[in-house]
């Protein structure tokens, strides 16, 4: 069954390939208009309306006189819309000749699609399909998505012709809702035909919504022709729903409009009569049904427009005249049926055979390749991600084992420090005031023998001994715990200068002043943390302050540098070993 009306389809194709929907221009003579203005008026009117033929004639004449190849090509396109089939084909042949070296991405696909539309308008579906297939091929090669869309849409209507309504609806639905490059006028026509396809597959609610939207939109825009197209489709909707009287009411209005409009397309004329006849047949008003079906036969004889539903028309007429014992008319309509059926059968068999072979199979193959490529990409991405995860996992394991190994070493160092601290004895108990506390073991003071050999000759032996004695007091009384100690402040305290003090520390302690001070504080911390539970219970920032550090970070960094193990592990091992 073929119910879709194509009244605006071919206008849309023209608009897609050339220039889009426009507003009407002031009615000037063609000679006073630019190419763009002429195109706008031509493509804003329906084929055969107004002075479109004279506009096309002047356009081509103007382009040829100016030797403008691009606009000459457009002139041939415009004229082919106004010509009969043989002349229209000649215009398209001229278009093909003049554009054979064109660099535009619309050629040569445009020529094949226009030729396909021309054959379709003249009900010659076999060459229509052949040209659509070629148009789709070249459109894909040039990557012209609008031409690809129009090829798919046109082929969808052929699928509808052979009864593949579900596939037709799928394509139309995609281009209505998912193709942002389709303009509003194109979408309105697609919605009209989508509603028709929905009726065929019994999606009645979806069809009704689209029809009502179309009626409302056309009333709002005062688009009379589109309004009656939607009204006719509403009649078919009611016919399909067996609301015959409602269908007749809508369709009689359409009949009055389409048959008084000189530019009505034959599809609208035929299907209006077809639906009226079927509606009366549904009401068992056979005489009225036969009147409409006979009108259809008369139109077929004049236009040679043949479509699948004609089988229903002729079988109804045959049965009607058989019941009325009118063998003459019965025989006449049998012969008419056989002729129509032969044409339909040839077209149906060709389209049914060629569409799957030349369109469906290549499309499925392309879809398969796309899916395969996508799966390959996903598979590659999966392996990349898997490899990264594996590498990350291996790195994590490596880091983990290094950490565990380091942690083991840290624990061993911490345990050794604790055992060493436990062997020490304090000379006096620790008190809250650092000055009253005695550090049980300071760094050993090197033997002062051969002092002359290890001290620069600028420092006398008496001064050197004095400095060393003061440093001993500084260490034993835990004065290194005071904040803000500097080389200068300590030199001043022990009544010497910074240079002498620095030289004595470097020579006798084997380190610079900063390291000397840090080591004293950390050695003190090692012992006190191991032996003083209360001190150990303090928060780290407080402990750091007690040890003379400005902040926790400075203390923990110094501890790790001095001992080789983090403070946290040292404290944890103390708890493990002491149980407290």
Coordinates of C-alpha atoms in Angstrom, one line a residue:
X1 CA 0.0 0.0 0.0
X2 CA 1.3 3.4 -0.9
X3 CA -0.4 6.2 1.0
X4 CA 2.3 8.9 1.4
X5 CA 1.6 12.1 -0.5
X6 CA 4.7 13.6 -2.1
X7 CA 3.2 17.1 -2.9
X8 CA 6.0 19.0 -1.3
X9 CA 8.8 16.5 -1.6
X10 CA 10.1 17.6 -4.9
X11 CA 10.0 21.3 -4.0
X12 CA 12.1 20.4 -1.0
X13 CA 14.6 18.5 -3.1
X14 CA 15.0 21.6 -5.3
X15 CA 15.4 23.8 -2.2
X16 CA 18.0 21.5 -0.7
X17 CA 20.1 21.4 -3.7
X18 CA 20.0 25.0 -4.6
X19 CA 18.7 27.7 -2.3
X20 CA 16.4 27.5 0.7
X21 CA 13.0 28.7 1.7
X22 CA 12.4 32.5 1.3
X23 CA 10.0 35.4 1.5
X24 CA 8.1 36.7 -1.4
X25 CA 9.7 39.6 -3.2
X26 CA 8.1 42.7 -4.6
X27 CA 6.6 41.9 -8.0
X28 CA 9.1 43.5 -10.4
X29 CA 9.8 42.4 -13.9
X30 CA 12.5 39.7 -14.2
X31 CA 14.8 42.1 -16.0
X32 CA 15.2 44.2 -12.9
X33 CA 16.1 41.4 -10.5
X34 CA 19.4 39.7 -9.5
X35 CA 20.0 36.0 -9.8
X36 CA 19.3 35.6 -6.1
X37 CA 16.0 37.5 -6.3
X38 CA 14.9 35.4 -9.2
X39 CA 15.8 32.2 -7.4
X40 CA 13.9 33.2 -4.3
X41 CA 10.7 33.9 -6.2
X42 CA 11.0 30.8 -8.2
X43 CA 11.6 28.4 -5.3
X44 CA 9.0 30.1 -3.1
X45 CA 6.2 29.1 -5.4
X46 CA 4.8 25.7 -6.2
X47 CA 5.6 24.1 -9.5
X48 CA 3.4 25.5 -12.2
X49 CA 2.2 28.5 -10.2
X50 CA 2.5 32.1 -11.1
X51 CA 5.1 33.2 -13.7
X52 CA 7.7 30.6 -12.6
X53 CA 8.2 29.5 -16.2
X54 CA 9.0 33.0 -17.4
X55 CA 11.3 33.5 -14.5
X56 CA 13.2 30.3 -15.3
X57 CA 13.4 31.3 -19.0
X58 CA 14.7 34.7 -18.3
X59 CA 17.2 33.4 -15.7
X60 CA 18.8 30.9 -18.2
X61 CA 18.8 33.6 -20.9
X62 CA 20.6 36.1 -18.6
X63 CA 23.1 33.5 -17.5
X64 CA 24.0 32.4 -21.0
X65 CA 24.4 36.0 -22.2
X66 CA 26.8 36.7 -19.4
X67 CA 28.6 33.3 -19.9
X68 CA 28.0 32.5 -16.3
X69 CA 28.4 28.7 -16.0
X70 CA 27.2 28.4 -12.4
X71 CA 23.9 30.3 -13.0
X72 CA 23.4 28.6 -16.4
X73 CA 23.4 25.3 -14.5
X74 CA 20.8 26.7 -12.1
X75 CA 18.7 27.9 -15.0
X76 CA 18.6 24.4 -16.4
X77 CA 17.5 23.1 -13.0
X78 CA 14.7 25.7 -12.8
X79 CA 13.4 25.0 -16.3
X80 CA 13.4 21.2 -15.8
X81 CA 10.7 21.7 -13.1
X82 CA 8.4 23.4 -15.6
X83 CA 8.9 20.9 -18.5
X84 CA 7.4 17.6 -19.5
X85 CA 9.4 14.4 -19.0
X86 CA 11.3 14.4 -22.3
X87 CA 12.2 18.1 -22.2
X88 CA 13.0 17.9 -18.5
X89 CA 15.4 15.1 -19.1
X90 CA 17.1 17.2 -21.9
X91 CA 17.6 20.0 -19.4
X92 CA 19.2 17.7 -16.9
X93 CA 21.4 16.3 -19.6
X94 CA 22.6 19.9 -20.3
X95 CA 23.1 20.4 -16.6
X96 CA 25.3 17.3 -16.5
X97 CA 27.3 18.5 -19.4
X98 CA 27.9 22.0 -18.0
X99 CA 28.8 20.7 -14.6
X100 CA 31.0 17.8 -15.6
X101 CA 34.2 19.7 -14.3
X102 CA 32.4 21.4 -11.4
X103 CA 34.3 21.6 -8.1
X104 CA 31.1 22.0 -6.1
X105 CA 30.4 19.2 -3.7
X106 CA 26.8 19.0 -4.9
X107 CA 27.8 17.5 -8.2
X108 CA 27.3 15.0 -9.8
X109 CA 24.9 13.7 -7.0
X110 CA 22.5 16.6 -7.6
X111 CA 21.9 15.6 -11.2
X112 CA 21.1 12.0 -10.3
X113 CA 18.8 13.0 -7.5
X114 CA 16.9 15.5 -9.6
X115 CA 16.6 12.9 -12.3
X116 CA 15.3 10.4 -9.8
X117 CA 12.7 12.9 -8.6
X118 CA 11.7 13.5 -12.2
X119 CA 11.1 9.9 -12.9
X120 CA 9.3 9.5 -9.6
X121 CA 6.9 12.3 -10.4
X122 CA 6.1 10.6 -13.7
X123 CA 5.6 7.2 -11.9
X124 CA 8.5 5.5 -13.5
X125 CA 9.9 3.9 -10.4
X126 CA 12.6 1.7 -11.9
X127 CA 14.8 4.5 -13.3
X128 CA 13.9 6.6 -10.2
X129 CA 15.5 4.0 -8.0
X130 CA 18.5 3.6 -10.2
X131 CA 19.2 7.4 -10.1
X132 CA 18.6 7.6 -6.3
X133 CA 21.2 4.9 -5.8
X134 CA 23.7 6.7 -8.0
X135 CA 22.9 10.0 -6.3
X136 CA 23.4 8.5 -2.9
X137 CA 26.8 7.0 -4.0
X138 CA 28.1 10.4 -5.2
X139 CA 26.7 12.3 -2.2
X140 CA 28.6 9.9 0.1
X141 CA 31.8 10.4 -1.9
X142 CA 31.5 14.2 -1.5
X143 CA 30.3 14.0 2.1
X144 CA 27.2 16.1 1.4
X145 CA 25.0 15.2 4.3
X146 CA 21.9 17.0 2.9
X147 CA 22.1 15.2 -0.4
X148 CA 22.6 11.9 1.5
X149 CA 19.5 12.8 3.6
X150 CA 17.4 13.4 0.5
X151 CA 18.5 10.2 -1.2
X152 CA 17.6 8.2 1.9
X153 CA 14.2 9.9 2.2
X154 CA 13.4 9.3 -1.5
X155 CA 14.4 5.6 -1.2
X156 CA 12.3 5.4 2.0
X157 CA 9.2 6.4 -0.1
X158 CA 10.1 3.5 -2.5
X159 CA 10.2 1.2 0.5
X160 CA 6.8 2.5 1.5
X161 CA 5.6 1.6 -2.0
X162 CA 6.5 -2.1 -1.6
X163 CA 4.9 -2.2 1.9
X164 CA 8.0 -1.6 4.1
X165 CA 6.2 1.0 6.2
X166 CA 8.2 0.4 9.4
X167 CA 11.4 1.1 7.6
X168 CA 9.9 4.2 6.0
X169 CA 8.8 5.5 9.4
X170 CA 12.3 4.9 10.8
X171 CA 14.0 6.9 8.2
X172 CA 11.5 9.8 8.3
X173 CA 11.5 9.9 12.1
X174 CA 15.3 10.2 12.0
X175 CA 15.4 13.1 9.7
X176 CA 12.5 14.9 11.5
X177 CA 14.0 14.7 15.0
X178 CA 17.7 13.9 14.7
X179 CA 18.9 15.9 11.7
X180 CA 19.5 19.5 12.7
X181 CA 20.5 20.4 9.1
X182 CA 16.9 20.0 7.8
X183 CA 15.0 23.3 7.7
X184 CA 11.5 23.8 9.2
X185 CA 9.7 23.6 5.9
X186 CA 11.3 20.3 5.1
X187 CA 10.5 19.0 8.5
X188 CA 6.8 19.9 8.1
X189 CA 6.6 17.8 4.9
X190 CA 8.4 15.0 6.5
X191 CA 6.0 15.1 9.5
X192 CA 3.1 14.8 7.2
X193 CA 4.5 11.8 5.5
X194 CA 5.6 10.3 8.8
X195 CA 2.1 10.6 10.1
X196 CA 0.9 8.7 7.0
X197 CA 3.5 5.9 7.7
X198 CA 2.4 5.8 11.3
X199 CA -1.2 5.1 10.3
X200 CA 0.1 2.2 8.1
X201 CA 1.8 0.6 11.1
X202 CA -1.1 1.4 13.4
X203 CA 0.7 3.9 15.6
X204 CA -2.5 5.9 15.6
X205 CA -1.7 8.2 18.6
X206 CA 1.6 9.3 17.1
X207 CA -0.1 9.9 13.8
X208 CA -2.9 11.9 15.3
X209 CA -0.5 14.2 17.2
X210 CA 1.5 15.0 14.0
X211 CA -1.7 15.6 12.0
X212 CA -3.1 18.0 14.6
X213 CA 0.3 19.8 14.8
X214 CA 0.2 20.1 11.0
X215 CA -3.3 21.6 11.0
X216 CA -2.5 24.1 13.7
X217 CA 0.8 25.2 12.1
X218 CA -0.7 25.6 8.6
X219 CA -3.7 27.6 10.0
X220 CA -1.3 29.8 11.9
X221 CA 0.9 30.4 8.8
X222 CA -2.1 30.7 6.5
X223 CA -0.7 27.9 4.4
X224 CA -3.9 26.7 2.7
X225 CA -2.4 23.9 0.6
X226 CA -0.6 22.3 3.5
X227 CA -3.7 22.7 5.6
X228 CA -5.8 20.6 3.2
X229 CA -3.0 18.0 2.9
X230 CA -3.2 17.5 6.7
X231 CA -7.0 17.6 6.6
X232 CA -6.9 14.8 3.9
X233 CA -4.6 12.8 6.1
X234 CA -7.0 13.3 9.0
X235 CA -9.7 11.8 6.7
X236 CA -7.5 8.8 6.1
X237 CA -6.8 8.5 9.9
X238 CA -10.6 8.4 10.5
X239 CA -11.1 5.9 7.6
X240 CA -8.4 3.7 9.2
X241 CA -10.2 4.0 12.5
X242 CA -13.5 3.1 10.9
X243 CA -14.9 6.6 11.7
X244 CA -16.3 6.8 8.2
X245 CA -18.6 9.7 8.6
X246 CA -15.9 11.8 10.2
X247 CA -13.6 10.8 7.3
X248 CA -16.2 11.8 4.7
X249 CA -16.6 15.2 6.3
X250 CA -12.9 16.1 6.1
X251 CA -12.5 14.5 2.6
X252 CA -15.4 16.4 1.0
X253 CA -13.7 19.6 2.0
X254 CA -10.5 18.5 0.5
X255 CA -12.2 17.4 -2.7
X256 CA -13.7 20.9 -3.1
X257 CA -10.4 22.5 -2.5
X258 CA -8.1 20.3 -4.6
X259 CA -10.4 20.0 -7.6
X260 CA -10.8 23.8 -7.8
X261 CA -7.1 24.5 -7.4
X262 CA -5.4 24.3 -10.8
X263 CA -2.0 23.4 -9.2
X264 CA -3.1 20.5 -7.1
X265 CA -0.8 17.6 -7.6
X266 CA -2.3 14.3 -8.9
X267 CA -1.6 12.4 -5.7
X268 CA -3.8 14.7 -3.7
X269 CA -6.5 14.4 -6.3
X270 CA -6.4 10.6 -6.5
X271 CA -6.1 9.9 -2.8
X272 CA -8.9 12.2 -1.8
X273 CA -11.2 10.3 -4.2
X274 CA -9.8 7.0 -3.0
X275 CA -10.4 7.7 0.7
X276 CA -13.9 9.0 -0.1
X277 CA -14.8 5.9 -2.0
X278 CA -13.5 3.6 0.7
X279 CA -15.3 5.6 3.4
X280 CA -18.6 5.2 1.6
X281 CA -17.8 1.5 1.0
X282 CA -17.3 1.2 4.8
X283 CA -20.8 2.7 5.3
X284 CA -22.2 0.2 2.7
X285 CA -23.2 3.0 0.4
X286 CA -22.0 1.2 -2.6
X287 CA -23.4 3.4 -5.3
X288 CA -21.5 6.5 -3.9
X289 CA -18.4 4.4 -3.5
X290 CA -18.6 3.3 -7.1
X291 CA -19.0 6.9 -8.3
X292 CA -15.7 7.9 -6.7
X293 CA -13.9 4.8 -7.9
X294 CA -15.1 5.4 -11.5
X295 CA -13.8 8.9 -11.3
X296 CA -10.4 7.5 -10.3
X297 CA -10.4 5.2 -13.3
X298 CA -11.1 8.2 -15.6
X299 CA -8.2 10.1 -14.1
X300 CA -5.9 7.1 -14.5
X301 CA -6.8 6.9 -18.2
X302 CA -5.9 10.6 -18.6
X303 CA -2.7 10.8 -16.4
X304 CA -1.5 7.1 -16.5
X305 CA -0.8 7.6 -12.8
X306 CA -0.7 4.1 -11.3
X307 CA -0.4 3.2 -7.6
X308 CA -0.9 0.1 -5.5
X309 CA -4.3 1.0 -4.1
X310 CA -5.8 0.9 -7.6
X311 CA -6.1 -2.9 -7.2
X312 CA -8.7 -2.3 -4.4
X313 CA -10.5 0.2 -6.7
X314 CA -10.9 -2.2 -9.6
X315 CA -11.7 -5.3 -7.6
X316 CA -14.5 -3.3 -5.8
X317 CA -15.9 -2.2 -9.3
X318 CA -15.7 -5.7 -10.6
X319 CA -17.6 -7.1 -7.7
X320 CA -20.1 -4.3 -7.8
X321 CA -21.0 -4.9 -11.5
X322 CA -21.0 -8.7 -11.0
X323 CA -23.6 -8.3 -8.3
X324 CA -25.6 -6.1 -10.6
X325 CA -25.2 -8.6 -13.5
X326 CA -23.6 -5.9 -15.7
X327 CA -21.2 -8.2 -17.6
X328 CA -20.1 -5.5 -20.0
X329 CA -18.8 -3.2 -17.3
X330 CA -17.6 -6.1 -15.3
X331 CA -15.5 -7.2 -18.3
X332 CA -14.2 -3.7 -18.8
X333 CA -13.0 -3.3 -15.3
X334 CA -11.4 -6.8 -15.4
X335 CA -9.4 -5.6 -18.4
X336 CA -8.5 -2.4 -16.6
X337 CA -7.5 -4.3 -13.6
X338 CA -5.2 -6.6 -15.6
X339 CA -3.4 -3.7 -17.2
X340 CA -2.9 -1.8 -14.0
X341 CA -1.9 -5.0 -12.2
X342 CA 0.7 -5.8 -14.8
X343 CA 2.3 -2.4 -14.4
X344 CA 2.2 -2.6 -10.6
X345 CA 3.5 -6.2 -10.7
X346 CA 6.5 -5.3 -12.8
X347 CA 7.3 -2.2 -10.7
X348 CA 6.8 -4.1 -7.5
X349 CA 9.0 -7.0 -8.5
X350 CA 11.7 -4.7 -9.7
X351 CA 11.7 -2.5 -6.6
X352 CA 11.3 -5.5 -4.3
X353 CA 14.3 -7.2 -5.9
X354 CA 16.6 -4.2 -6.4
X355 CA 16.0 -2.3 -3.2
X356 CA 17.4 -5.0 -0.9
X357 CA 20.2 -5.8 -3.3
X358 CA 21.4 -2.3 -4.2
X359 CA 20.4 -0.3 -1.2
X360 CA 19.5 -2.4 1.9
X361 CA 22.5 -4.8 1.6
X362 CA 25.1 -2.0 0.9
X363 CA 23.6 0.1 3.8
X364 CA 23.7 -2.9 6.1
X365 CA 27.3 -3.7 5.0
X366 CA 28.3 -0.1 5.7
X367 CA 26.5 -0.2 9.0
X368 CA 28.3 -3.5 9.8
X369 CA 31.6 -1.9 8.9
X370 CA 30.9 1.1 11.1
X371 CA 29.9 -1.2 13.9
X372 CA 33.0 -3.3 13.3
X373 CA 35.3 -0.2 13.3
X374 CA 33.6 1.0 16.4
X375 CA 34.1 -2.3 18.1
X376 CA 37.7 -2.4 16.9
X377 CA 38.3 1.1 18.4
X378 CA 36.6 0.1 21.6
X379 CA 38.7 -3.1 21.7
X380 CA 41.8 -1.1 21.1
X381 CA 40.8 1.3 23.8
X382 CA 40.0 -1.6 26.1
X383 CA 43.5 -3.1 25.6
X384 CA 45.1 0.4 26.1
X385 CA 43.1 0.9 29.3
X386 CA 43.8 -2.7 30.4
X387 CA 47.5 -2.2 29.7
X388 CA 47.5 1.1 31.6
X389 CA 45.7 -0.6 34.5
X390 CA 48.2 -3.5 34.4
X391 CA 51.1 -1.1 34.4
X392 CA 49.6 0.9 37.2
X393 CA 48.9 -2.3 39.1
X394 CA 52.5 -3.4 38.6
X395 CA 53.8 0.0 39.6
X396 CA 51.5 -0.1 42.7
X397 CA 52.8 -3.5 43.6
X398 CA 56.4 -2.4 43.1
X399 CA 55.8 0.7 45.2
X400 CA 53.9 -1.3 47.8
X401 CA 56.8 -3.8 48.2
X402 CA 59.3 -1.1 48.2
X403 CA 57.2 0.6 50.9
X404 CA 56.9 -2.6 52.9
X405 CA 60.7 -3.2 52.6
X406 CA 61.3 0.4 53.6
X407 CA 58.8 0.0 56.4
X408 CA 60.7 -3.1 57.6
X409 CA 64.0 -1.2 57.5
X410 CA 62.4 1.8 59.3
X411 CA 61.1 -0.5 62.0
X412 CA 64.5 -2.1 62.5
X413 CA 66.1 1.3 62.8
X414 CA 63.4 2.4 65.2
X415 CA 63.8 -0.7 67.3
X416 CA 67.6 -0.2 67.5
X417 CA 67.1 3.4 68.6
X418 CA 64.6 2.3 71.3
X419 CA 66.9 -0.4 72.6
X420 CA 69.8 2.1 72.7
X421 CA 67.7 4.7 74.5
X422 CA 66.5 2.1 77.0
X423 CA 70.1 1.4 77.9
X424 CA 70.8 5.0 78.8
X425 CA 70.3 6.5 82.2
X426 CA 69.3 10.0 83.0
X427 CA 71.3 11.9 85.6
X428 CA 68.1 13.5 86.8
X429 CA 64.4 13.2 86.2
X430 CA 62.8 15.1 83.3
X431 CA 60.9 18.2 84.5
X432 CA 58.6 20.6 82.6
X433 CA 61.5 23.2 82.4
X434 CA 64.1 22.1 79.9
X435 CA 66.9 23.9 81.8
X436 CA 66.4 21.5 84.7
X437 CA 66.6 18.5 82.5
X438 CA 69.8 16.6 81.8
X439 CA 70.3 14.9 78.5
X440 CA 71.6 11.4 79.3
X441 CA 73.9 11.2 76.4
X442 CA 75.2 13.9 74.3
X443 CA 77.3 13.6 71.1
X444 CA 80.8 12.5 72.3
X445 CA 83.2 15.4 72.4
X446 CA 86.3 14.6 70.5
X447 CA 89.6 14.2 72.3
X448 CA 91.2 17.6 72.5
X449 CA 94.7 16.1 72.2
X450 CA 96.7 17.6 69.4
X451 CA 94.4 20.6 69.5
X452 CA 97.0 22.7 67.8
X453 CA 96.8 20.3 64.8
X454 CA 93.0 20.6 64.4
X455 CA 92.4 24.2 65.3
X456 CA 93.5 27.0 63.1
X457 CA 96.4 28.9 64.5
X458 CA 94.3 32.0 64.8
X459 CA 92.6 30.5 67.9
X460 CA 94.7 30.1 71.0
X461 CA 94.6 26.9 73.0
X462 CA 93.1 28.7 76.0
X463 CA 90.2 30.1 73.9
X464 CA 89.6 26.8 72.2
X465 CA 89.4 25.0 75.5
X466 CA 87.0 27.7 76.8
X467 CA 84.7 27.3 73.9
X468 CA 84.6 23.6 74.2
X469 CA 83.8 23.8 77.9
X470 CA 81.0 26.2 77.2
X471 CA 79.6 23.9 74.5
X472 CA 79.7 21.0 77.0
X473 CA 77.6 23.1 79.4
X474 CA 75.3 24.0 76.5
X475 CA 74.8 20.3 75.8
X476 CA 74.5 19.0 79.4
X477 CA 72.0 21.6 80.4
X478 CA 69.8 21.0 77.3
X479 CA 70.1 24.7 76.4
X480 CA 69.8 23.6 72.7
X481 CA 66.0 23.2 73.4
X482 CA 65.5 26.9 73.6
X483 CA 63.9 28.5 70.6
X484 CA 65.6 31.0 68.3
X485 CA 69.1 29.8 68.9
X486 CA 71.5 31.1 66.3
X487 CA 75.3 30.9 65.8
X488 CA 75.5 34.6 66.7
X489 CA 73.3 34.3 69.8
X490 CA 75.3 31.3 71.1
X491 CA 78.6 32.9 70.4
X492 CA 77.5 36.0 72.4
X493 CA 76.3 33.8 75.3
X494 CA 79.7 32.0 75.6
X495 CA 81.6 35.2 75.1
X496 CA 83.3 34.5 71.8
X497 CA 82.8 35.5 68.2
X498 CA 80.8 33.6 65.6
X499 CA 83.8 32.8 63.5
X500 CA 85.6 31.1 66.4
X501 CA 82.5 29.2 67.4
X502 CA 81.8 28.0 63.9
X503 CA 85.4 26.9 63.4
X504 CA 85.4 24.9 66.7
X505 CA 82.1 23.2 65.9
X506 CA 83.2 22.3 62.4
X507 CA 86.6 21.0 63.7
X508 CA 85.5 19.2 66.9
X509 CA 81.9 18.2 66.1
X510 CA 82.5 17.5 62.4
X511 CA 79.4 19.4 61.3
X512 CA 78.1 22.9 60.7
X513 CA 76.1 24.7 63.4
X514 CA 72.6 24.0 62.0
X515 CA 73.3 20.2 61.8
X516 CA 74.9 20.3 65.3
X517 CA 71.9 22.0 66.8
X518 CA 69.4 19.7 65.1
X519 CA 71.3 16.5 66.0
X520 CA 71.3 17.6 69.7
X521 CA 67.6 18.1 69.7
X522 CA 66.8 14.9 67.8
X523 CA 69.1 12.8 70.1
X524 CA 67.3 14.3 73.0
X525 CA 63.9 13.5 71.4
X526 CA 65.0 9.9 70.8
X527 CA 65.7 9.3 74.4
X528 CA 62.9 11.2 76.0
X529 CA 60.2 9.8 73.7
X530 CA 61.4 6.3 74.5
X531 CA 61.6 6.8 78.3
X532 CA 58.9 9.4 79.1
X533 CA 55.4 8.1 78.5
X534 CA 53.8 11.5 79.4
X535 CA 56.0 13.4 77.0
X536 CA 55.2 10.8 74.3
X537 CA 51.4 11.4 74.8
X538 CA 51.7 15.0 73.8
X539 CA 50.6 16.0 70.3
X540 CA 53.4 16.3 67.8
X541 CA 53.2 20.1 67.4
X542 CA 53.6 20.5 71.2
X543 CA 56.6 18.1 71.2
X544 CA 58.1 20.1 68.3
X545 CA 57.7 23.3 70.3
X546 CA 59.3 21.7 73.4
X547 CA 62.3 20.8 71.3
X548 CA 62.8 24.3 70.1
X549 CA 61.3 23.9 66.6
X550 CA 59.0 26.5 65.0
X551 CA 56.6 23.9 63.6
X552 CA 55.8 20.2 63.3
X553 CA 57.1 19.8 59.8
X554 CA 60.5 21.1 60.7
X555 CA 60.7 18.6 63.5
X556 CA 59.5 15.5 61.6
X557 CA 61.9 16.3 58.7
X558 CA 64.8 16.7 61.0
X559 CA 63.9 13.5 62.8
X560 CA 63.8 11.5 59.6
X561 CA 67.1 13.0 58.4
X562 CA 68.9 12.3 61.6
X563 CA 67.6 8.8 62.4
X564 CA 66.7 7.4 59.0
X565 CA 63.2 6.4 60.1
X566 CA 60.0 8.5 60.2
X567 CA 58.8 9.8 63.6
X568 CA 55.4 8.0 63.2
X569 CA 57.1 4.6 62.9
X570 CA 59.4 5.3 65.8
X571 CA 56.5 6.2 68.1
X572 CA 54.5 3.1 66.9
X573 CA 57.4 0.8 67.6
X574 CA 57.8 2.3 71.1
X575 CA 54.2 1.5 71.8
X576 CA 54.7 -2.1 70.4
X577 CA 57.8 -2.7 72.4
X578 CA 56.6 -1.1 75.7
X579 CA 53.0 -2.1 75.4
X580 CA 52.1 1.4 76.6

